[in-house]
Every structure is written in structure tokens, then in C-alpha cells.
C-alpha positions as a Python dict, from the first residue, in 0.01 Angstrom:
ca = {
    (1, 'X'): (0, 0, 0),
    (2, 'X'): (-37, -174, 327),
    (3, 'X'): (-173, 95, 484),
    (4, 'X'): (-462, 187, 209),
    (5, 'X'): (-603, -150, 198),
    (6, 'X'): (-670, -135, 569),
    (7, 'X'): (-827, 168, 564),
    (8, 'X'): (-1033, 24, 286),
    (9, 'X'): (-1110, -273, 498),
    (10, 'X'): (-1187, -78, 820),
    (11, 'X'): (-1435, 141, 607),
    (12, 'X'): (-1575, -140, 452),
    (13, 'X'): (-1608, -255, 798),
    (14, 'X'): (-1774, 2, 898),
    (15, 'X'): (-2018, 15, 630),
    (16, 'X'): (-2159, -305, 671),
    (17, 'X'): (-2228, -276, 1059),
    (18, 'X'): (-2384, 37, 1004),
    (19, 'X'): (-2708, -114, 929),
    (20, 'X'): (-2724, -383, 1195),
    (21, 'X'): (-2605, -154, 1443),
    (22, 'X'): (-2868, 91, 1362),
    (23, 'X'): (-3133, -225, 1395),
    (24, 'X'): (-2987, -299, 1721),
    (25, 'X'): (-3058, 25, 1841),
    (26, 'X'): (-3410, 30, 1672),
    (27, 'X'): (-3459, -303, 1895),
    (28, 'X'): (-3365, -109, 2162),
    (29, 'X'): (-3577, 155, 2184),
    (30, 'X'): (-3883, -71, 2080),
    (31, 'X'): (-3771, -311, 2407),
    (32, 'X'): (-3737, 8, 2664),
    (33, 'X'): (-4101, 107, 2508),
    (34, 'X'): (-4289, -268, 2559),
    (35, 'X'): (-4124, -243, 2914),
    (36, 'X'): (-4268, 44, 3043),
    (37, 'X'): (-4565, 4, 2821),
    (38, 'X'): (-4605, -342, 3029),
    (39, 'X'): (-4502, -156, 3369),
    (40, 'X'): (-4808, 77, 3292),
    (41, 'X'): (-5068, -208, 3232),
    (42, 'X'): (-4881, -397, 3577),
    (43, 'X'): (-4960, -52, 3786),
    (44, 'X'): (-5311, -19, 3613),
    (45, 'X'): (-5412, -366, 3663),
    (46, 'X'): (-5283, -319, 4081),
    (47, 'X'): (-5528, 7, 4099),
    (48, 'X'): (-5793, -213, 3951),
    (49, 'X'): (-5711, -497, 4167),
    (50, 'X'): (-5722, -216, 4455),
    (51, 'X'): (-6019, -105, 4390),
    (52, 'X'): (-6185, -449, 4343),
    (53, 'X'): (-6085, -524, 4745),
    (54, 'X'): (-6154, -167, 4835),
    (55, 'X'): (-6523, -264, 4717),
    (56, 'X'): (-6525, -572, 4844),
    (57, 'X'): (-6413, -427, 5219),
    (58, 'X'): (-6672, -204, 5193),
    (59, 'X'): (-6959, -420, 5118),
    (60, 'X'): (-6859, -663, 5367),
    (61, 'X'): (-6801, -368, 5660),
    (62, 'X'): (-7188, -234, 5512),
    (63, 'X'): (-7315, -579, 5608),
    (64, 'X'): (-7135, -635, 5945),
    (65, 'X'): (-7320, -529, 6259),
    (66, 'X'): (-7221, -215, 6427),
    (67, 'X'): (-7114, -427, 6738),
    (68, 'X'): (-6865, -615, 6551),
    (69, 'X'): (-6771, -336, 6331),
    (70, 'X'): (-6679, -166, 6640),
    (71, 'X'): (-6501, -413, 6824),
    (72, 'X'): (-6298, -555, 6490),
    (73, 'X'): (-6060, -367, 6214),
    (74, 'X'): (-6188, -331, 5872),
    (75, 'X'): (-5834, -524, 5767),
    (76, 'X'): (-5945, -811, 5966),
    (77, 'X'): (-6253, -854, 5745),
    (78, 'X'): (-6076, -857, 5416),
    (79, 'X'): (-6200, -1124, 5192),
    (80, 'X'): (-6405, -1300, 5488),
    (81, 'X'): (-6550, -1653, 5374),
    (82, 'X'): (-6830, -1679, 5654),
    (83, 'X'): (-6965, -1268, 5508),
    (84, 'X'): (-7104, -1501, 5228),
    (85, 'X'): (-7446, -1602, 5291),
    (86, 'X'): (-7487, -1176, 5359),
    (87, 'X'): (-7386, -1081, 5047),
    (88, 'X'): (-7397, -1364, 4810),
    (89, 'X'): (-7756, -1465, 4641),
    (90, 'X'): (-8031, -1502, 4848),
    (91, 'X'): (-8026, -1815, 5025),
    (92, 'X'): (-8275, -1942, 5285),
    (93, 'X'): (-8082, -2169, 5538),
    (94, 'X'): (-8288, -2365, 5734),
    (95, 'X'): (-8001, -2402, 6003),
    (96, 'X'): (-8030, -2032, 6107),
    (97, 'X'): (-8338, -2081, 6237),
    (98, 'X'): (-8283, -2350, 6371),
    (99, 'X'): (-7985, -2221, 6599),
    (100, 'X'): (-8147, -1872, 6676),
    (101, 'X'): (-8500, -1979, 6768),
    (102, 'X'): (-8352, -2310, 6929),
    (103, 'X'): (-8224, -2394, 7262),
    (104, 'X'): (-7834, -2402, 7354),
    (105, 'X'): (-7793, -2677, 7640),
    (106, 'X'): (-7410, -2543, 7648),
    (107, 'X'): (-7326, -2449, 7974),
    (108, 'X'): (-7102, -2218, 8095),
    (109, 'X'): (-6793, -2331, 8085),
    (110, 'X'): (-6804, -2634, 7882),
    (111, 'X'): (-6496, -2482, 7676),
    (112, 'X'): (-6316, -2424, 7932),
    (113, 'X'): (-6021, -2620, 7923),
    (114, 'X'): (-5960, -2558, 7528),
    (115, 'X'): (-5790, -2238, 7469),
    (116, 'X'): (-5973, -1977, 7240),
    (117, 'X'): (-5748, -1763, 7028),
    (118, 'X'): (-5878, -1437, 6942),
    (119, 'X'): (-5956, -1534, 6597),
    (120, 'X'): (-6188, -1811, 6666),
    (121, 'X'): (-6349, -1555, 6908),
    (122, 'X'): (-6401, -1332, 6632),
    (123, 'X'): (-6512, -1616, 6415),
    (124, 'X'): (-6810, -1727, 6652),
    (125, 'X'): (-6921, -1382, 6754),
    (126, 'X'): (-6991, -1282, 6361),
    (127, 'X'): (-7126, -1614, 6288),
    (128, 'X'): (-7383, -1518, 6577),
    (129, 'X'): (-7401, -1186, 6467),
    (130, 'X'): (-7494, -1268, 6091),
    (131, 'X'): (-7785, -1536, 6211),
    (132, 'X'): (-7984, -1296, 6371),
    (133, 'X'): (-7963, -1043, 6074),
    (134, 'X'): (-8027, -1368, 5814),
    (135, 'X'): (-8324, -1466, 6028),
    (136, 'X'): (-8457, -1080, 6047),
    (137, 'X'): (-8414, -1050, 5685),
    (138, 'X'): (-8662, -1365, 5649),
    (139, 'X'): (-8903, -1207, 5851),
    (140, 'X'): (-8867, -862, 5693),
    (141, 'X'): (-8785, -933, 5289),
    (142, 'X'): (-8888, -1339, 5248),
    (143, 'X'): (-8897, -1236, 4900),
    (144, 'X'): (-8559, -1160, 4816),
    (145, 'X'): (-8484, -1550, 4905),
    (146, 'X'): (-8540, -1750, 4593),
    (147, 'X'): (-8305, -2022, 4686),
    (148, 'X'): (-8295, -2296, 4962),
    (149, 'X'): (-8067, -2555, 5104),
    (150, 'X'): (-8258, -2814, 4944),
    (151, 'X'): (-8208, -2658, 4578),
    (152, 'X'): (-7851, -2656, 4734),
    (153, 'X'): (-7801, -3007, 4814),
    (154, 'X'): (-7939, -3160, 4483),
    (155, 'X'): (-7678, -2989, 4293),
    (156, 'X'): (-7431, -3193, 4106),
    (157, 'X'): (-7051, -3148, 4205),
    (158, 'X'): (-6861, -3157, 3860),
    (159, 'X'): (-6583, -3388, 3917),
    (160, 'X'): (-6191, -3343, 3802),
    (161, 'X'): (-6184, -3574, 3465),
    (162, 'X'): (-5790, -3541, 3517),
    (163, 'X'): (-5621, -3889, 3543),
    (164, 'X'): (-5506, -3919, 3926),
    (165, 'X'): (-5106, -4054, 3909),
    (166, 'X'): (-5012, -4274, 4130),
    (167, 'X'): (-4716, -4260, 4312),
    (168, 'X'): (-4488, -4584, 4373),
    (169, 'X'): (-4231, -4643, 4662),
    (170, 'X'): (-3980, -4726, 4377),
    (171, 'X'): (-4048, -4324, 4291),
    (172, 'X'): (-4017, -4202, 4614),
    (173, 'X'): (-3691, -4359, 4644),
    (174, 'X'): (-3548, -4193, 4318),
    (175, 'X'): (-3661, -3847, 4502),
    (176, 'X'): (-3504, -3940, 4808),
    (177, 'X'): (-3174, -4065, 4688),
    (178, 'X'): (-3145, -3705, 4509),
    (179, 'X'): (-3219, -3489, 4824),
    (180, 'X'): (-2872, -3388, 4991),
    (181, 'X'): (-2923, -3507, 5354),
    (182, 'X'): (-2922, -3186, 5571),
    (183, 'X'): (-2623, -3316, 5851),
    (184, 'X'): (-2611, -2943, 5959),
    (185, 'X'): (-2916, -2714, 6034),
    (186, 'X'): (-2648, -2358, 5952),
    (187, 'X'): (-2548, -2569, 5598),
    (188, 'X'): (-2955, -2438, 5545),
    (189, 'X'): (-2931, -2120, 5674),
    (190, 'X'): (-2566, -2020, 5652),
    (191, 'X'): (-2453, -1770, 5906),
    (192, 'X'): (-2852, -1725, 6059),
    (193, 'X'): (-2795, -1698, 6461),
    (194, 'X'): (-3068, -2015, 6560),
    (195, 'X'): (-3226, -2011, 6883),
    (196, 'X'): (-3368, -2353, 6960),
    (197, 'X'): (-3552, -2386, 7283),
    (198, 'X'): (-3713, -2721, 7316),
    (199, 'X'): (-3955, -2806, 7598),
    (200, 'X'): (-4034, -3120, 7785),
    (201, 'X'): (-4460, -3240, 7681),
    (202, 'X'): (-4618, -3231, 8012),
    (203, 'X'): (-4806, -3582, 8007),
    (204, 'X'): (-4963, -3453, 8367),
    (205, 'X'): (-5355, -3351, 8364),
    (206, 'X'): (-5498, -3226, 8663),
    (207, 'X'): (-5870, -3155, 8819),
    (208, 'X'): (-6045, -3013, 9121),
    (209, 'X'): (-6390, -3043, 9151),
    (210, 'X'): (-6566, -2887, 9514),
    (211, 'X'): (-6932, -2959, 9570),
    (212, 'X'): (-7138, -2742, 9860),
    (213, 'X'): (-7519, -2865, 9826),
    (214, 'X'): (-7755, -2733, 10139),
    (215, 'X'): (-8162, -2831, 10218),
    (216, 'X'): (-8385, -2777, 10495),
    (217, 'X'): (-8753, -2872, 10593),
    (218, 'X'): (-8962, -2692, 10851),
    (219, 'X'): (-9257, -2806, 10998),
    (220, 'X'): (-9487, -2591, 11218),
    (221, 'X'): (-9621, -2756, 11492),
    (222, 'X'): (-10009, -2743, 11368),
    (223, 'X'): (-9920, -2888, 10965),
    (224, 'X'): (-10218, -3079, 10910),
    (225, 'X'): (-10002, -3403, 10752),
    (226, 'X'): (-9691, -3358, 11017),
    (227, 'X'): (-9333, -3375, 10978),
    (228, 'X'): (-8974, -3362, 11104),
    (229, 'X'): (-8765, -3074, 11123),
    (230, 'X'): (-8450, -3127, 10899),
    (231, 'X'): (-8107, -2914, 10760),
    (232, 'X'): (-7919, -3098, 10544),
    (233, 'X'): (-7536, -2995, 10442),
    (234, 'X'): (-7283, -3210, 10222),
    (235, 'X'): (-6977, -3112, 10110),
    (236, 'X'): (-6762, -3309, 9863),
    (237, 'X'): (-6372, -3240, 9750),
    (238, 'X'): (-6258, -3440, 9477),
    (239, 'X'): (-5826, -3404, 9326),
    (240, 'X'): (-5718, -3610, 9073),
    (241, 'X'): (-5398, -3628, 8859),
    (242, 'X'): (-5324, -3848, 8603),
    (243, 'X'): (-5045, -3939, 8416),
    (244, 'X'): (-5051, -4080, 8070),
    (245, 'X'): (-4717, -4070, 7784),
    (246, 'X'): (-4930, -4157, 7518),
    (247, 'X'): (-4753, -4484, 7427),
    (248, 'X'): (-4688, -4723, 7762),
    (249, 'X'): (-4735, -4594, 8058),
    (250, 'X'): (-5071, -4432, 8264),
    (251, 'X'): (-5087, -4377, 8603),
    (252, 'X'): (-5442, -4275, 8777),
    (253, 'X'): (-5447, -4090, 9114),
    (254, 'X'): (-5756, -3939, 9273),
    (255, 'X'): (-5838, -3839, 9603),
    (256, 'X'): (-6251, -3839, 9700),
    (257, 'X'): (-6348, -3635, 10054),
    (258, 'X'): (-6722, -3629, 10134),
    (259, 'X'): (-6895, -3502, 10468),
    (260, 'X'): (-7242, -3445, 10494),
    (261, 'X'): (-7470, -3335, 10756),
    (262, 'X'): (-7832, -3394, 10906),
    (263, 'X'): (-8051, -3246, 11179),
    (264, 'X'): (-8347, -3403, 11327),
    (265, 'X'): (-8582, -3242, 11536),
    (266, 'X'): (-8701, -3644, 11605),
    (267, 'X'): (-8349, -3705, 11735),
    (268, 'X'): (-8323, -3640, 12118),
    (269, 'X'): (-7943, -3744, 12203),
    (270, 'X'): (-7749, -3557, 11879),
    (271, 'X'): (-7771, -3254, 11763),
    (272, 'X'): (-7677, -3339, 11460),
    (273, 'X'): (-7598, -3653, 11252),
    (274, 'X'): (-7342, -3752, 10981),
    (275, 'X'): (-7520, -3806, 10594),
    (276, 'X'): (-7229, -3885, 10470),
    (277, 'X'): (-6866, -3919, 10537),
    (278, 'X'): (-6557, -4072, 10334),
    (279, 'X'): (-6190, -4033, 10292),
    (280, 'X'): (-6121, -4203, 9965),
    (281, 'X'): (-5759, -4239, 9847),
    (282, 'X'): (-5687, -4450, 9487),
    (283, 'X'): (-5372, -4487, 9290),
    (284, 'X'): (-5315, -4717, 9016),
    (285, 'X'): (-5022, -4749, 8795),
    (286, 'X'): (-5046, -4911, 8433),
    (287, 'X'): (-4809, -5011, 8148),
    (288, 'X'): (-4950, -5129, 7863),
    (289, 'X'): (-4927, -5455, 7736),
    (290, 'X'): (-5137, -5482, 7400),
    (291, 'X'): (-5392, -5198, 7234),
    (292, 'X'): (-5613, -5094, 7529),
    (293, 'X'): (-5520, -5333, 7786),
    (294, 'X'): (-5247, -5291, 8074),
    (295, 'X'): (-5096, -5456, 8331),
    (296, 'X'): (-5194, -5278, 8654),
    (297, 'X'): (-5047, -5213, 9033),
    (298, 'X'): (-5334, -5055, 9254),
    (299, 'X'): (-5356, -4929, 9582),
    (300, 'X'): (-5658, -4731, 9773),
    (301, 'X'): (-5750, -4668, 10091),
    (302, 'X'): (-6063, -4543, 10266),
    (303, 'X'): (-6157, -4479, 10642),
    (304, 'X'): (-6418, -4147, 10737),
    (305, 'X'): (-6368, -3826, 10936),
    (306, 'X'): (-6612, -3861, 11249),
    (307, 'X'): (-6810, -4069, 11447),
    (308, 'X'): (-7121, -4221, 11304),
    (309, 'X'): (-7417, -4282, 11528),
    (310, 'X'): (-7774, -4391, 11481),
    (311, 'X'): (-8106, -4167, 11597),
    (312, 'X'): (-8131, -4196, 11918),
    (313, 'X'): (-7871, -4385, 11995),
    (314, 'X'): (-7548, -4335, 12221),
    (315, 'X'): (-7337, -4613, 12071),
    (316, 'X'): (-7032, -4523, 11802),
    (317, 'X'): (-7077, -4746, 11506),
    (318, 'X'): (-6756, -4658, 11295),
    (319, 'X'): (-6541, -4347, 11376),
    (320, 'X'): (-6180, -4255, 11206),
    (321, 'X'): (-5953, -4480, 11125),
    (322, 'X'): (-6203, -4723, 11260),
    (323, 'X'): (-6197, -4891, 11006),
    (324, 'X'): (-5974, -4854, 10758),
    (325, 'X'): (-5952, -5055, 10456),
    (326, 'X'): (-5626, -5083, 10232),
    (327, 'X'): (-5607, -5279, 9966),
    (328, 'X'): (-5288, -5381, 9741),
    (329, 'X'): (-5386, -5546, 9388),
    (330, 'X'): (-5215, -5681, 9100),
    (331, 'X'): (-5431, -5744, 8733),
    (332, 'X'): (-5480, -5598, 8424),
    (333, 'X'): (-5708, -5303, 8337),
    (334, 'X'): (-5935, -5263, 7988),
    (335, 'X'): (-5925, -4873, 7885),
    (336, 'X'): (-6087, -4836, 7538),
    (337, 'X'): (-6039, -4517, 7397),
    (338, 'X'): (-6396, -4398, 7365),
    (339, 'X'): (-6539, -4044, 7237),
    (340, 'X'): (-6724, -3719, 7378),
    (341, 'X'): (-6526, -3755, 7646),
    (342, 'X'): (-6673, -4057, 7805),
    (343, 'X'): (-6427, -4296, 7995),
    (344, 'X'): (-6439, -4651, 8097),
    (345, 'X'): (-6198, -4893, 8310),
    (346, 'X'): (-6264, -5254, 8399),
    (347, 'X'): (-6009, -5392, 8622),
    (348, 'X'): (-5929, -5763, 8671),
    (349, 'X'): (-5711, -5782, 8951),
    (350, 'X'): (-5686, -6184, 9075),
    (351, 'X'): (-5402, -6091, 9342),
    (352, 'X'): (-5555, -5891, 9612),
    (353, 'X'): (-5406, -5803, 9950),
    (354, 'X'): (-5658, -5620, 10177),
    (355, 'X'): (-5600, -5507, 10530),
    (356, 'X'): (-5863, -5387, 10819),
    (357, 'X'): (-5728, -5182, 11081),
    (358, 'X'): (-5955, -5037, 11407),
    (359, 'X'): (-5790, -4784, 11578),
    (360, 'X'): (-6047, -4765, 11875),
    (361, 'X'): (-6108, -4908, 12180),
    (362, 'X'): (-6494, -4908, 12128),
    (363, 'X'): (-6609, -5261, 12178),
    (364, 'X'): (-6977, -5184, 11955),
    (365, 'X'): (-6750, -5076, 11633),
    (366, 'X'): (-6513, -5464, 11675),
    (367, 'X'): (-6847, -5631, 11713),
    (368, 'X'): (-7023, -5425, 11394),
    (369, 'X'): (-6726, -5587, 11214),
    (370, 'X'): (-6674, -5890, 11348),
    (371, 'X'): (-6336, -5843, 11488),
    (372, 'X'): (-6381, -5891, 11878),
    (373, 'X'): (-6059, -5909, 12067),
    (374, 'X'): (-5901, -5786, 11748),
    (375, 'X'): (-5763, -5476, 11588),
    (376, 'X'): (-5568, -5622, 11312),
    (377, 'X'): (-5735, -5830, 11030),
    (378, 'X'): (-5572, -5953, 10694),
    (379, 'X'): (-5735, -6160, 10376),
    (380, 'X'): (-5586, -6291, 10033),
    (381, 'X'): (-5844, -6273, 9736),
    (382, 'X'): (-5918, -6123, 9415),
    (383, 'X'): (-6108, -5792, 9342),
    (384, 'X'): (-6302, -5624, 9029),
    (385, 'X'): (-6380, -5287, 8982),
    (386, 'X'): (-6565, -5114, 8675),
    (387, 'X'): (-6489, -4698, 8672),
    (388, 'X'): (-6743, -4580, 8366),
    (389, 'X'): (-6795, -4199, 8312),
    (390, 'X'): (-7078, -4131, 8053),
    (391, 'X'): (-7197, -3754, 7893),
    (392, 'X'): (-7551, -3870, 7836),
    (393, 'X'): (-7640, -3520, 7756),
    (394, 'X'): (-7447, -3141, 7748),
    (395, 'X'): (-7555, -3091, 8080),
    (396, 'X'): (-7602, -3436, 8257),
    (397, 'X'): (-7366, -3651, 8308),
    (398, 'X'): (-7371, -3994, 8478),
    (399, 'X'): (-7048, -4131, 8655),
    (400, 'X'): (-7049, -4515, 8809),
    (401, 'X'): (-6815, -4741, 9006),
    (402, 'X'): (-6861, -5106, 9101),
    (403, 'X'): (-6632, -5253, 9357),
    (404, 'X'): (-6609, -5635, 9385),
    (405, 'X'): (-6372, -5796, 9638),
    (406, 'X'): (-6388, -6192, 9766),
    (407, 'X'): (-6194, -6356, 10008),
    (408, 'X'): (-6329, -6689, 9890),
    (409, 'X'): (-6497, -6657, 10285),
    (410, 'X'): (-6741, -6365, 10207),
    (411, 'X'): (-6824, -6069, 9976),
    (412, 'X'): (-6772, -5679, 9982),
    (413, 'X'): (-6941, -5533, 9695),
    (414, 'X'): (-7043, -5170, 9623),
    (415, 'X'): (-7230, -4992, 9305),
    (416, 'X'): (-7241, -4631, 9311),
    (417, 'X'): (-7383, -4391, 9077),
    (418, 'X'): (-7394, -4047, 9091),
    (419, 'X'): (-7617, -3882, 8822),
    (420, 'X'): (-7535, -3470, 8796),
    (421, 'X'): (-7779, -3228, 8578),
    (422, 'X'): (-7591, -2902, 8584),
    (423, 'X'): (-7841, -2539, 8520),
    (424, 'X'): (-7540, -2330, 8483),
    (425, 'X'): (-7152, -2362, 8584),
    (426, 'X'): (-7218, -2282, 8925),
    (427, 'X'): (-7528, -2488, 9019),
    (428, 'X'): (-7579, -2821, 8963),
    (429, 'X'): (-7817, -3096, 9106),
    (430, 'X'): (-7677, -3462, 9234),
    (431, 'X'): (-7853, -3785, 9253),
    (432, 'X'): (-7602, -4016, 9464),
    (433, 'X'): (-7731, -4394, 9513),
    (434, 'X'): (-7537, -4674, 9697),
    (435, 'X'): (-7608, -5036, 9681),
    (436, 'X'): (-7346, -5233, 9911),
    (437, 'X'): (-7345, -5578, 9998),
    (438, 'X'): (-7115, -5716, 10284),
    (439, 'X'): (-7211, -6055, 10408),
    (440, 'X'): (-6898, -6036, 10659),
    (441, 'X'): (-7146, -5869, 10944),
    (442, 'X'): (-7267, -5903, 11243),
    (443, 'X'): (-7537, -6135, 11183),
    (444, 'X'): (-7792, -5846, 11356),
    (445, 'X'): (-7712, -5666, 11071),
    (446, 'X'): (-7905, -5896, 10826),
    (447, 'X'): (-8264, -5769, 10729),
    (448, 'X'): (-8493, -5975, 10659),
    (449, 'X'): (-8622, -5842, 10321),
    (450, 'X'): (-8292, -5699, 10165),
    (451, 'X'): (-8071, -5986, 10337),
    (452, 'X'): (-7665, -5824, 10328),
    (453, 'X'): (-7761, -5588, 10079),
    (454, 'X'): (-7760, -5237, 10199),
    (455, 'X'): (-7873, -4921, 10007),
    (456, 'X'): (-7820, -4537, 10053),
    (457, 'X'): (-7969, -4262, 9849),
    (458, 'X'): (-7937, -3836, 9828),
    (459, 'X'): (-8052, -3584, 9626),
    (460, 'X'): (-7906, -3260, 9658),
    (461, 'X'): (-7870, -2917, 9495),
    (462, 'X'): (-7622, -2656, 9545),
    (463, 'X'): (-7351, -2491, 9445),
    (464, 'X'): (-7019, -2665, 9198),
    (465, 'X'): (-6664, -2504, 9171),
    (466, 'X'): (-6440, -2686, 8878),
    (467, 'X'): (-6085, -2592, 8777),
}
């Protein structure tokens, strides 16, 4: 009996999963289909897709120039923003132009000391590439251009109506306080070998700038207005290398060697005279004590290479080491952080110890200085000196120093300038002027018209080496 009623229940059984079993495998069947049905219209929509970029590629490699088609992959082209204004509607952009027919005052060079990947290479050698087939297309078809930059600019920018949430510390907070904190870089990436290498920032910039400029006048002997006979050389070295961390500490050192040259037909005793001559040493270290301003501890030095003489005359007016001026300061230094590279430093320095040392035996150059008897001469005062470097254009440049020192007993004061207009990377012209005034002379060496001022100017052209 036992045994027929469970037969009768596992055929009853049975009979009632039938059904649902059957739907199950009706579901089945119907779920493999809608997958590979879906799988189809994935692979169709990806040859579609395909062929979409495929198109794309080639209308953009149909509008590139054969010279950058050549030198560039088509894969490097895919989906290229800057192809736009080639094959998007006919725009007339009055900046093309304006930068083909224009002038570049870029020189050579400029760019130098920024590193240009290969990409941004690419980037500026198609943007020149599709100005000069935008502008030909103006000249050629100015009727496929139905749109301008004005039309442009007076559209309206549809703005997101989308409410902007704010974000409150208390928020950030929750989110932090939920983020596990990360004790262990392999707790991220479990059993990963890492390979950290971690180098030092090198705070150090360094320059090297060499100058060889070169003139000469000749006269024949019958020129109905005269003249004198003249070759002119000057040579200038300048090294600097500076120091700054970014947060306290800067520290400025340059070196500054000129030596210039001049022949005078006029001049029967030389053969040659010195233009100009200068060994220039600076170094001045800062730390800063608020924003732009730093407490300062400068020393420079400056004496010349040769002898200098007057025309036709045998004396020795200064020679090396004869003088030389050294000068230990203590102040504080104003260095605003300006743009286009332009640079400015104004140096207060109230505690000034300068030294003048003659290492000759030449009784004119103690007398030019007032320091008969004397080789050794020592003063307590306070000095100010203005360093301003300006970019007034791409390609000229004007750079300036004013030195100010006082002994409370007399005055040394210089103003340089040096204004430089460079044609190309190589060749550049210089316009040096001097004004110096020094009332701690000889008193033979006051003029009558300019008093103890003194002034010196050059122009020269030649030849510029930067790296």
C-alpha cells in the first residue's frame, strides 16, 4: 500500500513539473536567441562605428598636405580637433590672414629652453600647414565661405539650467571618514613588484651668454670731409647661476668679463687702445622674510684685465688689480614676481663694507684715486642697487643696473643700460651707455660742464652665442 501511493505521488509529481519545466526550457531557448540576436546588432553597430572613423580618417588624410601626410601616420590623425576649420562649414577666419600675410618677430631660438615633445611639433607644423591652404582657398573659392568670425562671436552659448550642488566641508568629511587610509602602497596592489625611483628637483638654473661685436672705419688720405682710421673689437663673457627652492631661499651668482679694443690712426704712442675692460664678480644670498622681500648677504668684486692709457699719452691710469673694489653688504632685496620674463631687484643694503686695493707701484694710478702713499683703503657706508631686466619687444630687450654707494664722505654711483635688438639668434646689435659719478677724484678730474659725472657710450654689432 505504501509503496503504490508513492508511486502515485512521484507521478503526480511528475505531472505537474512537466509544464513548468517545459516553460523553463522555452525561456531558455528564447534567452540564448535575444543573446546572440543582441551579439549580432553589438558586431553590426562596431562595423558601422568602423566605418564611420574609416571615413572620417580618410577625409581628414584628403585634406592634410602631402608634406605632413608624409612625415605623420594616418593613426596619428584620427579624430584630429585642429582638421576642423578644413572640413567643417565654411568659415572665414580673419586670424589666418592675419598670421600668414603678417610678420613673425620670433627669433630663432626664443623656445629654446622649453622642451618640445613631438606632439606639439606635429601640432604647430599642421596648424601652419592648414593656414596657408585656408588662406589659398579664400583666394581661389571666396564663395564657398558664407560664415565669419563675427557671425561666430555673436552667437549665444546655451547655458546648463541644471542646479549646481554645493559641496560642504561637513560632506567632505563624511567621504573622508569612509575611505580606508592606504598605510601600505602593496595593500593596493597586492603582490605587484613596485619600482620607486625618486629624484632630487634641481633648484639650479644656469646661463652663458658670449658676445663678439667687430667695426672698422677707413679713411683715404684725399676724403673730402677727413677722418680717423679706426678697428674696433669687444668681446663680452657673461656666467650666471642661480639658485632659488621656491619657498625661502635664492641665491644670485653671475660673473660679467668685457674687453674691448680700439685703433687710432691719430694715436702716435699705442697701437692700440682699451674700449672697454671689466672683471665683474657678484654673489648675493637671500632668505625670504615676507612675500617678495628678503633679507640679503652680498658680495662683488670688480678690477680690469690691462692697462688703460689715454691717446697719446705714456702714463698708466688703472691697470689689474689696480684697483680693485670689494664690497661686503648686508640689507634686504624687493623681487616681485613679474611676467614675460621680465625681472626686477632693488636692494637696500644700509651695512656696507667696501675695500680699495692698488696692487702697483705706479704713482699716476694712487694719485687718479686719491690714495698717495697708500695701497690699502677701507670705508663704512650704505649702498643701493636696482637690477631691472625688461622684454620691451620679441626681439629687443633692455637690461639696467644702478649702483649707489656713500661713505657719508663722497659718492660712487653708476647707471648702465644696455639696450640689445637681436635680427636672428646669431646676430644681434648692442647699445651700451654709462653714466658714473665719483666725486672721490682727483680734483683734475672735474670738468667743468659735466662736474663728477662721467659718461661712456658704444654701439656695436656682431655676432651672440647663448646656451
Amino acid at each position: 500500500m505504501n509503496k503504490t501511493f508513492f508511486s502515485l505521488s512521484i507521478a503526480f509529481c511528475c505531472a505537474s513539473l512537466a509544464p513548468c519545466l517545459s516553460h523553463a526550457q522555452t525561456s531558455y531557448r528564447q534567452l540564448q536567441a535575444l543573446r546572440k540576436q543582441r551579439q549580432k546588432a553589438v558586431a553590426q553597430y562596431g562595423q558601422s562605428a568602423t566605418g564611420i572613423v574609416s571615413r572620417y580618417r580618410n577625409s581628414l588624410a584628403a585634406s592634410v598636405p602631402h608634406g605632413v601626410a608624409d612625415a605623420v601616420s594616418l593613426d596619428s590623425m584620427t579624430l584630429s580637433p585642429y582638421m576642423f576649420p578644413v572640413i567643417g562649414p565654411g568659415v572665414y577666419y580673419k586670424s589666418v590672414t592675419a598670421d600668414v600675410f603678417g610678420l613673425d618677430y620670433r627669433m630663432p631660438g626664443d623656445d629654446a629652453a622649453t622642451a618640445v615633445s613631438p606632439a606639439m611639433a606635429y601640432r604647430e607644423m599642421m596648424g601652419d600647414n592648414i593656414q596657408h591652404a585656408l588662406s589659398g582657398a579664400y583666394a581661389a573659392s571666396p564663395w564657398l565661405f558664407s560664415y565669419n568670425d563675427d557671425m561666430i562671436d555673436r552667437e549665444e552659448v546655451i547655458e546648463d539650467t541644471k542646479p549646481v550642488t554645493e559641496v560642504k566641508p561637513e560632506d567632505l568629511d563624511k567621504m573622508y571618514s569612509k575611505v580606508d587610509e592606504i598605510t601600505d602602497v602593496k595593500d593596493v596592489v597586492s603582490d605587484m613588484t613596485i619600482d620607486l625611483k625618486i629624484e632630487k628637483p634641481n633648484f639650479w638654473s644656469t646661463k652663458c651668454e658670449f658676445n663678439f661685436k667687430f667695426s672698422q672705419n677707413y679713411f683715404s688720405e684725399q676724403w673730402y670731409k677727413g677722418g680717423n682710421n679706426n678697428v674696433n673689437l669687444f668681446t663680452n663673457l657673461i656666467l650666471e647661476a642661480n639658485y632659488n627652492d621656491q619657498k625661502a631661499i635664492q641665491w644670485d651668482n653671475k660673473l660679467d668679463m668685457r674687453l674691448g679694443f680700439i685703433t687710432a690712426s691719430s694715436d702716435s704712442i699705442h697701437n692700440f687702445l682699451t674700449s672697454d675692460d671689466r672683471i665683474y664678480l657678484f654673489s648675493k644670498l637671500g632668505v625670504r622674510a615676507v612675500e617678495n622681500w628678503y633679507y640679503t648677504l652680498s658680495t662683488e668684486a670688480k678690477t680690469q684685465f690691462l692697462p688703460g692709457y689715454r691717446s697719446n699719452d705714456r702714463n698708466t691710469y688703472s691697470d689689474f688689480l689696480a684697483p680693485l673694489d670689494a664690497y661686503v653688504a648686508i640689507g634686504i632685496d624687493f623681487k616681485p614676481k613679474l611676467k614675460n620674463g621680465n625681472s626686477l631687484s632693488a636692494v637696500l643694503q644700509p651695512l656696507t663694507y667696501k675695500i680699495r686695493y692698488i696692487g702697483a707701484e705706479d704713482e699716476t694710478i694712487h694719485a687718479s684715486y686719491n690714495m698717495r702713499d697708500k695701497d690699502f683703503q677701507q670705508d663704512f657706508g650704505s649702498k643701493v642697487e636696482v637690477n631691472a631686466f625688461v622684454n620691451v619687444m620679441k626681439n629687443f630687450t633692455w637690461r639696467s643696473r644702478l649702483f649707489f654707494f656713500t661713505s657719508y664722505e663722497y659718492v660712487e654711483s653708476e647707471w648702465e643700460n644696455n639696450f640689445s635688438f637681436s635680427f636672428n639668434k646669431y646676430i644681434k646689435a648692442d647699445l651700451y651707455t654709462t653714466w658714473r659719478f665719483d666725486d672721490n677724484r682727483n680734483k683734475k678730474y672735474y670738468d667743468s660742464t659735466l662736474g663728477y659725472f662721467q659718461f661712456k657710450e658704444t654701439f656695436m654689432l656682431g655676432l651672440t652665442y647663448s646656451f
